[in-house]
mmCIF file of C-alpha atoms in Angstrom:
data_model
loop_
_atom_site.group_PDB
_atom_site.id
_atom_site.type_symbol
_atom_site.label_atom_id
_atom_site.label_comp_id
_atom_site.label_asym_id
_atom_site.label_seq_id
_atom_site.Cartn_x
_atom_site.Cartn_y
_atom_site.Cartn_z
ATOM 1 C CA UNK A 1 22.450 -11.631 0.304
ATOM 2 C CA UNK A 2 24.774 -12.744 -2.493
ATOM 3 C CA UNK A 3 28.249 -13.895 -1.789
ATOM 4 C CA UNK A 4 29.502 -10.678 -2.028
ATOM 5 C CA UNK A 5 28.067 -9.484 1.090
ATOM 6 C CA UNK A 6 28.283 -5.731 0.362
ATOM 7 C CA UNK A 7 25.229 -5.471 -2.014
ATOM 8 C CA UNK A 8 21.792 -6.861 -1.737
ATOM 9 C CA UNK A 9 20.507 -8.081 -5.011
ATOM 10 C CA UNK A 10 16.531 -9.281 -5.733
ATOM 11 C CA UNK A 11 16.366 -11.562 -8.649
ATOM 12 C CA UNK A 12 13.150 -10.805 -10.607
ATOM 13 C CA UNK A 13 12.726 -13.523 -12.628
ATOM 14 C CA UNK A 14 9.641 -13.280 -14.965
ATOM 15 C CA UNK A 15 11.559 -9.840 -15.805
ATOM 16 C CA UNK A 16 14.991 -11.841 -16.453
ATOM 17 C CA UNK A 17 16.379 -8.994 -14.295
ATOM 18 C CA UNK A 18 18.400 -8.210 -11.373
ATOM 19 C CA UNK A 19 18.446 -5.374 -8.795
ATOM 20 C CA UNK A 20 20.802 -4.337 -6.134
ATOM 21 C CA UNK A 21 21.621 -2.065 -3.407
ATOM 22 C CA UNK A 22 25.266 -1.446 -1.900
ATOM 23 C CA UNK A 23 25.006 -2.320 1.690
ATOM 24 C CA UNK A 24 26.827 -1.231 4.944
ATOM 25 C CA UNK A 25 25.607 -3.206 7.258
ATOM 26 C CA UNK A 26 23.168 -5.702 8.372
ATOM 27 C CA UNK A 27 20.449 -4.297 11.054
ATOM 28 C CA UNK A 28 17.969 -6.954 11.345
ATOM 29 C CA UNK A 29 17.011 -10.475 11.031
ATOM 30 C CA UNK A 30 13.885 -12.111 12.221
ATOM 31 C CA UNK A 31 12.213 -14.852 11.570
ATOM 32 C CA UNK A 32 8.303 -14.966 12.516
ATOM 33 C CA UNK A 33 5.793 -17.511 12.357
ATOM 34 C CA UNK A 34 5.075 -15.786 8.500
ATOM 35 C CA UNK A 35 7.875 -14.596 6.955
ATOM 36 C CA UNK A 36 11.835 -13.559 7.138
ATOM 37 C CA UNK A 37 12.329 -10.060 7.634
ATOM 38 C CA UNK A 38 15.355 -8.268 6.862
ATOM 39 C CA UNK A 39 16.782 -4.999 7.428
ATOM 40 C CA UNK A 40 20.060 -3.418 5.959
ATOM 41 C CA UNK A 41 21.305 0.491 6.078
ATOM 42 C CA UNK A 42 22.285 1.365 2.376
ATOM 43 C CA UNK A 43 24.913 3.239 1.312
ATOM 44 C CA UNK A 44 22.623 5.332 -1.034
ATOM 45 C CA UNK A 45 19.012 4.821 -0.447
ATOM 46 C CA UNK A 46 18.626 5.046 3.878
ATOM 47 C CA UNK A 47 17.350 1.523 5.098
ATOM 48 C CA UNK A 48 16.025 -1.363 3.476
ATOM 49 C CA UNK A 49 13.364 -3.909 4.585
ATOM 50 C CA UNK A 50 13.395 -6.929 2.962
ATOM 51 C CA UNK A 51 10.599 -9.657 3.455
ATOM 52 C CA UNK A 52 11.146 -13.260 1.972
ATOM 53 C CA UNK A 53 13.875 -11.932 -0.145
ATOM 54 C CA UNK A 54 11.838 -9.123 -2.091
ATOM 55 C CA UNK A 55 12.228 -5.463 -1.157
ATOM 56 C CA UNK A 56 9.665 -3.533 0.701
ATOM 57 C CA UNK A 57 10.694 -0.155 1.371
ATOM 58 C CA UNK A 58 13.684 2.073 1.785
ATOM 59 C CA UNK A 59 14.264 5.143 3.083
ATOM 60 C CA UNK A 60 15.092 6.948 0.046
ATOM 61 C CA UNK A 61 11.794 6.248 -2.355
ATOM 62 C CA UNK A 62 9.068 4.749 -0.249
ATOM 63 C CA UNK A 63 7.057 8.227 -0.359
ATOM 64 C CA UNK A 64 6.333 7.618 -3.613
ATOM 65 C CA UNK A 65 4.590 4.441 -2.914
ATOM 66 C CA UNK A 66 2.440 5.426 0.447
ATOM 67 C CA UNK A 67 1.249 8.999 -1.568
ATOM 68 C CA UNK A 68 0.055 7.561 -4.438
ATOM 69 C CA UNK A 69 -2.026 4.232 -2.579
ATOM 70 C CA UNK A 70 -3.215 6.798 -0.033
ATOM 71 C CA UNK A 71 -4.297 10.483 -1.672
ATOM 72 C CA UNK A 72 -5.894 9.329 -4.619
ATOM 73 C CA UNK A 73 -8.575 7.121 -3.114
ATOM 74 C CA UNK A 74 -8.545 9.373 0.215
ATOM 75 C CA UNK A 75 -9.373 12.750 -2.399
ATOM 76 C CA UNK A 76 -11.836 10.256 -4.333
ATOM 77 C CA UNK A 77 -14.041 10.098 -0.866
ATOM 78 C CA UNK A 78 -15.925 13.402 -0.049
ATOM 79 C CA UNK A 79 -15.339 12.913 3.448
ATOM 80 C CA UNK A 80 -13.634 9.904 4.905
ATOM 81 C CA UNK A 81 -13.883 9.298 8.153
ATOM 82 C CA UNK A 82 -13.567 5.658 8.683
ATOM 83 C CA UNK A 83 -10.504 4.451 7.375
ATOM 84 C CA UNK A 84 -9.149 0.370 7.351
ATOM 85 C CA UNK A 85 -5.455 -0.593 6.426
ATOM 86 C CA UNK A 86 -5.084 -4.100 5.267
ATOM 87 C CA UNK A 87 -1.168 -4.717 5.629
ATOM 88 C CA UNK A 88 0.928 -1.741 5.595
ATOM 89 C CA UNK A 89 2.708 -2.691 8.470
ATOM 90 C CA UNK A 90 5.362 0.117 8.086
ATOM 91 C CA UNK A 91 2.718 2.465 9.198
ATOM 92 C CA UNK A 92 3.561 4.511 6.310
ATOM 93 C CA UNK A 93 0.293 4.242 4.611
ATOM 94 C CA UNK A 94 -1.471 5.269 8.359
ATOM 95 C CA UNK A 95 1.311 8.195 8.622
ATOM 96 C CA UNK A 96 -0.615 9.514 5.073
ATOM 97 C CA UNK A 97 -3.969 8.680 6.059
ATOM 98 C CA UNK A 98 -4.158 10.687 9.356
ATOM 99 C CA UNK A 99 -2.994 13.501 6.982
ATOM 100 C CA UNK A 100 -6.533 14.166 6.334
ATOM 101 C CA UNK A 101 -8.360 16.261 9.080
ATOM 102 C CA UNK A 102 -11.585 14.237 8.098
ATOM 103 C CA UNK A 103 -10.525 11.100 9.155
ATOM 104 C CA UNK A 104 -11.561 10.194 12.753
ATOM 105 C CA UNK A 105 -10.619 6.212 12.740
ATOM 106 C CA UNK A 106 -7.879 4.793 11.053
ATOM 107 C CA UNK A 107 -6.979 0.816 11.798
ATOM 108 C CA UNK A 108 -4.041 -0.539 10.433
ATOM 109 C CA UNK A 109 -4.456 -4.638 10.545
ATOM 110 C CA UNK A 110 -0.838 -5.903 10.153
ATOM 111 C CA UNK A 111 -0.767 -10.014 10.407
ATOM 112 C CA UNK A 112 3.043 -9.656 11.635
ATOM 113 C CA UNK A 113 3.553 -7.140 14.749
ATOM 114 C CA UNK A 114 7.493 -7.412 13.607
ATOM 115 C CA UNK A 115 7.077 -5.725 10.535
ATOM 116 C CA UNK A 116 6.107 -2.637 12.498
ATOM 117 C CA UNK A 117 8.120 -2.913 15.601
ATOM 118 C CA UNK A 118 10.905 -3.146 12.704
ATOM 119 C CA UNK A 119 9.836 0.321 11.016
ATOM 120 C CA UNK A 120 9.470 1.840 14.470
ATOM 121 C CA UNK A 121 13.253 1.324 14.950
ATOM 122 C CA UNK A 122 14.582 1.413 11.103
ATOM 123 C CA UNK A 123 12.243 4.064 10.004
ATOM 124 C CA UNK A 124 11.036 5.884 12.760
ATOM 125 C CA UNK A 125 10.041 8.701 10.117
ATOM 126 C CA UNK A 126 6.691 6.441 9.453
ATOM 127 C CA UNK A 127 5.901 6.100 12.147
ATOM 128 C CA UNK A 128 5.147 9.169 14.356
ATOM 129 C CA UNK A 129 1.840 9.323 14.032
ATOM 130 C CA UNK A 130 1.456 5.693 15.451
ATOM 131 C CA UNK A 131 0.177 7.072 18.446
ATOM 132 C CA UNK A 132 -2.338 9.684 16.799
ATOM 133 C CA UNK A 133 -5.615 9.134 19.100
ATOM 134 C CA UNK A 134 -7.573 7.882 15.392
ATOM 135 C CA UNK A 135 -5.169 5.305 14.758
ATOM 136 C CA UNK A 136 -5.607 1.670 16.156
ATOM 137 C CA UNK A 137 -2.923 -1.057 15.438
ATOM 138 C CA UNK A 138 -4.268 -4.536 15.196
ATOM 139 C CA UNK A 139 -1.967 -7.213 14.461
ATOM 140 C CA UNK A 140 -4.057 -10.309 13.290
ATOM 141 C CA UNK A 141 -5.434 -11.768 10.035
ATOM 142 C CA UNK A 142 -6.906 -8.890 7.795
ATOM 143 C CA UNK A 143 -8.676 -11.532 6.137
ATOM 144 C CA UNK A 144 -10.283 -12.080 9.023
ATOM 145 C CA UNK A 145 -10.916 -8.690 9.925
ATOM 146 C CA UNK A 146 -12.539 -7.657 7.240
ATOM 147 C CA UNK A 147 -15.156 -10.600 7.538
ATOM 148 C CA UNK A 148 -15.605 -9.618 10.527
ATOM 149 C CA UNK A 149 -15.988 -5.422 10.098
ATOM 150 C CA UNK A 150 -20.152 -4.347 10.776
ATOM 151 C CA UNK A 151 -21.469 -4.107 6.916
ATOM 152 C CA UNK A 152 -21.494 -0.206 5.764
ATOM 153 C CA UNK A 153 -18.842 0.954 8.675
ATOM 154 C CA UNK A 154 -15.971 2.200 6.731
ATOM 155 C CA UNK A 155 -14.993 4.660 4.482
ATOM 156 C CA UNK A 156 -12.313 4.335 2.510
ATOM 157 C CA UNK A 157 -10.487 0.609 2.954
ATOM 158 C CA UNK A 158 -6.419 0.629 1.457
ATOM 159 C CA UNK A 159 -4.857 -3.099 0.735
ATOM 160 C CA UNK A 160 -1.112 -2.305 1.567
ATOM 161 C CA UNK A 161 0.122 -5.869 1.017
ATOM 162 C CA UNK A 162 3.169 -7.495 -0.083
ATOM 163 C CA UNK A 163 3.123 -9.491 -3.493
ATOM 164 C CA UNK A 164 0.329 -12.760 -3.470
ATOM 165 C CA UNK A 165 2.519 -14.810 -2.081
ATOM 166 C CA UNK A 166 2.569 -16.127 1.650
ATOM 167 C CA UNK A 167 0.349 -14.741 3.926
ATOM 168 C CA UNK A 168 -0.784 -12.146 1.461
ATOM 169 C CA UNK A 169 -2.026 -14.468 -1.032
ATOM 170 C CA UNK A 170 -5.505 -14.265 0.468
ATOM 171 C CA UNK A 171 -5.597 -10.549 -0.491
ATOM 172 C CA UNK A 172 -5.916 -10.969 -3.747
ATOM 173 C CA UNK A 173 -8.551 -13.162 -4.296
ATOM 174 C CA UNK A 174 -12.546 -12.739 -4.961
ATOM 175 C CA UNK A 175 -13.776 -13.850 -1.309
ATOM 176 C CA UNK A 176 -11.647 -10.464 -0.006
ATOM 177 C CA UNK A 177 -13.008 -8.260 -1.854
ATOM 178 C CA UNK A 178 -16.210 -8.955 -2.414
ATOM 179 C CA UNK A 179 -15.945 -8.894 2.324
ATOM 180 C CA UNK A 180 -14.361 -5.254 1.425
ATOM 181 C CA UNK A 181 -17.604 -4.245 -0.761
ATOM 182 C CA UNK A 182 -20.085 -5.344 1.905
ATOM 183 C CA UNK A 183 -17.834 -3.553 4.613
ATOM 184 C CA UNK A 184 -17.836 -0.628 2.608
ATOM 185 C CA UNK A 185 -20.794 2.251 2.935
ATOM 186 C CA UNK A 186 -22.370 3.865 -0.204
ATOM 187 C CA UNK A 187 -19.595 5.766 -1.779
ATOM 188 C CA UNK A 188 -16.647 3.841 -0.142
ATOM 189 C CA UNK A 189 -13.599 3.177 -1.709
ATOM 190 C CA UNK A 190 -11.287 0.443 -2.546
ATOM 191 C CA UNK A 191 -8.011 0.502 -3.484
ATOM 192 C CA UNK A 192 -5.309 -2.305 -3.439
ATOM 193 C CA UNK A 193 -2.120 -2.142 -4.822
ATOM 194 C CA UNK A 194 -1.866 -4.054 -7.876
ATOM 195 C CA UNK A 195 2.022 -4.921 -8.342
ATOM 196 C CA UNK A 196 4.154 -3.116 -11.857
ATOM 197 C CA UNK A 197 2.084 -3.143 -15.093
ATOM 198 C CA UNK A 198 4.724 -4.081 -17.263
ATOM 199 C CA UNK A 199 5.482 -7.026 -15.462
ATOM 200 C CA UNK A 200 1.928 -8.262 -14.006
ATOM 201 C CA UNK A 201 -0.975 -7.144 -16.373
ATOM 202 C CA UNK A 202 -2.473 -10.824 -15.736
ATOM 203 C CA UNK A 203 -2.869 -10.089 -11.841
ATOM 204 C CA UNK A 204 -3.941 -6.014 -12.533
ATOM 205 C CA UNK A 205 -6.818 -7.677 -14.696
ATOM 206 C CA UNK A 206 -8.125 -10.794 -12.232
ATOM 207 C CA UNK A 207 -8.013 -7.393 -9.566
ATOM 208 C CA UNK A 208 -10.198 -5.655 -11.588
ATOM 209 C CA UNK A 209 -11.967 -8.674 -11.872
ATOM 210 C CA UNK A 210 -12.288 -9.649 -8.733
ATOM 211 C CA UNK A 211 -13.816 -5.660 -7.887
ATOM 212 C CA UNK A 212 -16.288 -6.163 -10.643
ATOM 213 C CA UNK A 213 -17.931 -9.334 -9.513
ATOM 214 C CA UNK A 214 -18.299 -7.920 -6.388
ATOM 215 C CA UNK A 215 -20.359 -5.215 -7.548
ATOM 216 C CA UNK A 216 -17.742 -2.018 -7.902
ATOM 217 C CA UNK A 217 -19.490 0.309 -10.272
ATOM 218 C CA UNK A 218 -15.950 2.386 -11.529
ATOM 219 C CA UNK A 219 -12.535 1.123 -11.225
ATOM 220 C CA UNK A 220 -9.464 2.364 -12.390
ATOM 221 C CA UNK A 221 -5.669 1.479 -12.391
ATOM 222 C CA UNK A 222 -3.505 4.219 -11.651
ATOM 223 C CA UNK A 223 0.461 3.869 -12.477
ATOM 224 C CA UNK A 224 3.270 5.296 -10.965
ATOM 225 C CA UNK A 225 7.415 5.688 -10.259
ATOM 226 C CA UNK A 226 8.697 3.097 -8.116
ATOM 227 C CA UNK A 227 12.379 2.935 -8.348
ATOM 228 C CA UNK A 228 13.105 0.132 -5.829
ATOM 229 C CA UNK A 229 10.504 -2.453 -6.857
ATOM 230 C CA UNK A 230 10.705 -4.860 -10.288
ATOM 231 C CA UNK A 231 10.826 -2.302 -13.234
ATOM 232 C CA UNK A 232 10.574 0.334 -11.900
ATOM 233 C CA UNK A 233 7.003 1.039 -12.339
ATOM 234 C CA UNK A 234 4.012 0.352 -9.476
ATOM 235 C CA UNK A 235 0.399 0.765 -9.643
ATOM 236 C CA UNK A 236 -2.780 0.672 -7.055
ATOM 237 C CA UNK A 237 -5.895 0.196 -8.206
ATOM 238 C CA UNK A 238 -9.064 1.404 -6.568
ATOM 239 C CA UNK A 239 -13.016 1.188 -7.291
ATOM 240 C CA UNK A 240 -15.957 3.016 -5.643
ATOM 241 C CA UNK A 241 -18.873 0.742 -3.900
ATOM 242 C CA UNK A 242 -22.162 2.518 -6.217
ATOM 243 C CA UNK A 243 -21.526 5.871 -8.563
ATOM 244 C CA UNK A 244 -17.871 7.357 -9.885
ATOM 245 C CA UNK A 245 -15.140 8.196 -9.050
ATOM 246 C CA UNK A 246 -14.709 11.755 -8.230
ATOM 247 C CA UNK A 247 -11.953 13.615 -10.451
ATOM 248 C CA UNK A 248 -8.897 14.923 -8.114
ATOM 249 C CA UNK A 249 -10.144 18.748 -6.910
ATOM 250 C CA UNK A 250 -7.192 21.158 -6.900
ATOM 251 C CA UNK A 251 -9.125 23.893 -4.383
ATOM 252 C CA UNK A 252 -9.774 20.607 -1.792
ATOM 253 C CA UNK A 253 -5.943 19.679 -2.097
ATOM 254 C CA UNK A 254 -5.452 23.180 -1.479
ATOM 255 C CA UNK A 255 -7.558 23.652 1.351
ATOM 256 C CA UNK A 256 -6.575 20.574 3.248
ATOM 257 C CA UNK A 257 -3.364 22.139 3.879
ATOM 258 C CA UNK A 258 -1.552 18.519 3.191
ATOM 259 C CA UNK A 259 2.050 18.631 2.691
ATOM 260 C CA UNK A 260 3.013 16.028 -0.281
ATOM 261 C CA UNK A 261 6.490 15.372 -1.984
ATOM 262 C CA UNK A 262 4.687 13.503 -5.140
ATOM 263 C CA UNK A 263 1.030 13.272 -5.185
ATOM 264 C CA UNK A 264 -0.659 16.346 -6.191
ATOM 265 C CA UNK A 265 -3.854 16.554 -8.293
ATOM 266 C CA UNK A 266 -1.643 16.828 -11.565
ATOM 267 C CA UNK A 267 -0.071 13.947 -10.774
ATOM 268 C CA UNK A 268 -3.421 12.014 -9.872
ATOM 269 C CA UNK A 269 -5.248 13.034 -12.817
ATOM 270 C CA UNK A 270 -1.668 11.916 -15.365
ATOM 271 C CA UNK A 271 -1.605 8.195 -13.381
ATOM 272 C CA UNK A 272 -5.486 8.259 -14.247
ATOM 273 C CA UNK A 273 -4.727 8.886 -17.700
ATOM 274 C CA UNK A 274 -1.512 6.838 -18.521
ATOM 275 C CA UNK A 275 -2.658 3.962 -20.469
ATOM 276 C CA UNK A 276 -1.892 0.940 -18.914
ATOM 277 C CA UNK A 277 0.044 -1.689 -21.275
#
């Protein structure tokens, strides 16, 4: 917090820019063995988790963010069925996963258990479907985990990290992912998010590097809104372990019967399109 204790501000300096949020109050502080977590209630935007000092989520926007890391590699998959979340300890990536009736395991691996004890008190919304008989929450090393995972057991695999910093660091480099390709069947996806593309094309490009070495036949970068991070504009990008990726499929949208406030197939087919700078 600044010294005016009424607005949070995150200093982004490689953008030589500063963000803020008017503040009401203060509803969490803890410090783990990883990182400082922080939670405020906003006077516009719900409640705010802050980790290190950079914003995670709030209330108000984080939709867009779990849609568009979640539906467009889920509706790249023909049927997936094993699911692994690498992060995403706000559960709001699971919530969207277990949206799909095809899914019959979904593991969330969260190295800090007081990320999501956090959400399940600030933002109880994300996590409802926590105890949805699919999902299993581990809370260890997702490094690890992946190593670990039987070669060819899962499905679709989602990287819902915080920026390469810290204990995320790890996620982004080419041991990780080339562990997520050989835990990955024929067909399985990949998708990570990849950080804003105005601000970090050198990091979207050693991704995509990373996914090529490891023998990813397609990969794409997909942009999208995201008011409350660094300029505004996120992206995820996600490959498929042997052949293309499949094209978003308005009559399977249709037919799930999923209820979105962003993602559509529009929507995925423009971020697939929009050039990236």
């Amino acid at each position: 917090m600044p010294k005016d204790e009424t607005w949070f501000t995150e200093v982004c300096e490689e953008a030589g820019s500063v963000v803020g949020w008017k503040v009401e109050k203060q509803l969490a502080h803890v410090e783990t063995e990883f990182q400082t977590i922080d939670v405020y209630r906003t006077a516009h935007w719900g409640n705010l988790m802050v980790i290190d000092g950079f914003v995670m989520l709030t209330t108000r926007d984080n939709f867009l963010y779990h849609e568009m890391l979640t539906h467009p590699a889920m509706f790249s998959h023909p049927c997936p069925k094993t699911v692994a979340i690498i992060g995403g300890g706000d559960c709001g990536t699971l919530q969207q996963v277990l949206t799909h009736p095809e899914v019959e395991s979904a593991v969330q691996c969260e190295i800090d258990e007081q990320v999501t004890r956090l959400a399940e008190q600030h933002f109880p919304e994300l996590c409802e479907r926590n105890d949805d008989p699919r999902a299993t929450l581990v809370f260890d090393d997702g490094l690890a985990w992946i190593r670990n995972a039987e070669a060819g057991s899962l499905d679709v695999i989602i990287v819902d990290s915080t920026d390469p910093i810290g204990p995320a660091e790890g996620l982004f480099g080419p041991g990780f992912v080339a562990d997520c390709f050989t835990a990955l069947a024929d067909g399985g996806i990949l998708v990570q998010q990849s950080e804003s593309p105005l601000l970090h094309q050198h990091l979207i490009s050693g991704i995509r590097q990373n996914m090529e070495k490891a023998g990813f036949e397609t990969i794409r970068t997909l942009g999208f809104p995201q008011p409350s991070y660094p300029s505004g504009w996120w992206s995820c990008t996600k490959a498929r372990k042997h052949g293309i990726l499949a094209p978003p499929d308005l009559d399977r949208f249709d037919a799930s019967g999923i209820v979105t406030r962003y993602y559509n197939p529009e929507v995925h087919r423009g971020a697939l399109a929009t050039q990236m700078p």
